């Protein structure tokens, strides 16, 4: 680190901001007392040109993005004081625009912190940070289940959380650090959930163990609230009609970067429009159907045997599994390039095995194996030779790659926006 010589340590601290609620903020701290650390400076206030490593610069940028004055200048047309901006900001804009941006920065800050082993503290005794305030990040995903029980007078529902075999209990002193991705400070541990989970679901259970829904408001409550959650969370239902379905899963692969910064393939299984990670312990997915006769829970069951066949197929290609993430040798340089080359070479085999490869629109690569087609046209006194690059349904003149080949550039952007990775032997 660029500040080790200053006898200064970099940590992450959960602190409350008057405008944005609880934030995960990097701070520079020193040990002025043997019993605790003392915060000296917010990392975002350090001059960026004094930072040496790329991860420090990235952390500085994301931390700066969560500062109220930076948010005010980013989202307001004219320069404005943070206090004035947030006083006139509508709550809907705060919840729908500002906070999702802040949560995204929080996720990036946490990701960088974990990659570089930065300690995480609760800032309850600010500016001092005590050993018993250090948070332990739980790498295993926290699972949740909603339990419904219908009686003649009302419906009862409660939330069940688990971390492996350990049951998790929410408390009034717990903190919701980020709605989506959902991050919760539970005692001295920092919990994270599957991407589909929104933290708003958990909030009522910080103070209540069971929620009661009177019969007279049951229909409205189920349609407005439960229907939205039913397809994302495992549900137990007593006193309701249940319909069981057993479709075959579709295996979807997504090119992405994991929290360690490694490039690979994220595997999801699709059941009846429901996406699920292989390591997810949820065994069935439930959707709610309401009609004049009442409520029906439609339950789709997973085919774990077929899922394992897909996983074994990926491993046979040389991939290593980390929950839902599959990567080739993580010590390879240019991981993303090597992954794209692999997909080009094995695209047909993956398709035959039943996999669908998906990509983000902003970085979509041509995954069909490319080849060069030579085409000649006879003229009166000569032949016109046309050299065409073909890859699946894509084709373009080889001459278009001339400058890239001369300059050693590997990526060529096609007119449709896709990225073409030039083969290594070209």
PDB file of C-alpha atoms in Angstrom, residues 28-32 36-40 127-129:
ATOM      1  CA  UNK A  28      -7.259   5.617   7.247  1.00  0.00           C
ATOM      2  CA  UNK A  29      -6.663   4.700  10.900  1.00  0.00           C
ATOM      3  CA  UNK A  30      -3.758   4.605  13.342  1.00  0.00           C
ATOM      4  CA  UNK A  31      -3.169   2.764  16.617  1.00  0.00           C
ATOM      5  CA  UNK A  32      -2.787   5.587  19.136  1.00  0.00           C
ATOM      6  CA  UNK A  36      -8.217   0.374  19.790  1.00  0.00           C
ATOM      7  CA  UNK A  37      -7.664   2.030  16.423  1.00  0.00           C
ATOM      8  CA  UNK A  38      -8.516   5.672  15.793  1.00  0.00           C
ATOM      9  CA  UNK A  39      -9.808   7.035  12.500  1.00  0.00           C
ATOM     10  CA  UNK A  40      -7.632   9.802  11.067  1.00  0.00           C
ATOM     11  CA  UNK A 127     -13.737   7.717  15.992  1.00  0.00           C
ATOM     12  CA  UNK A 128     -12.353   4.733  17.915  1.00  0.00           C
ATOM     13  CA  UNK A 129     -12.614   1.198  16.551  1.00  0.00           C
TER      14      UNK A 129
END
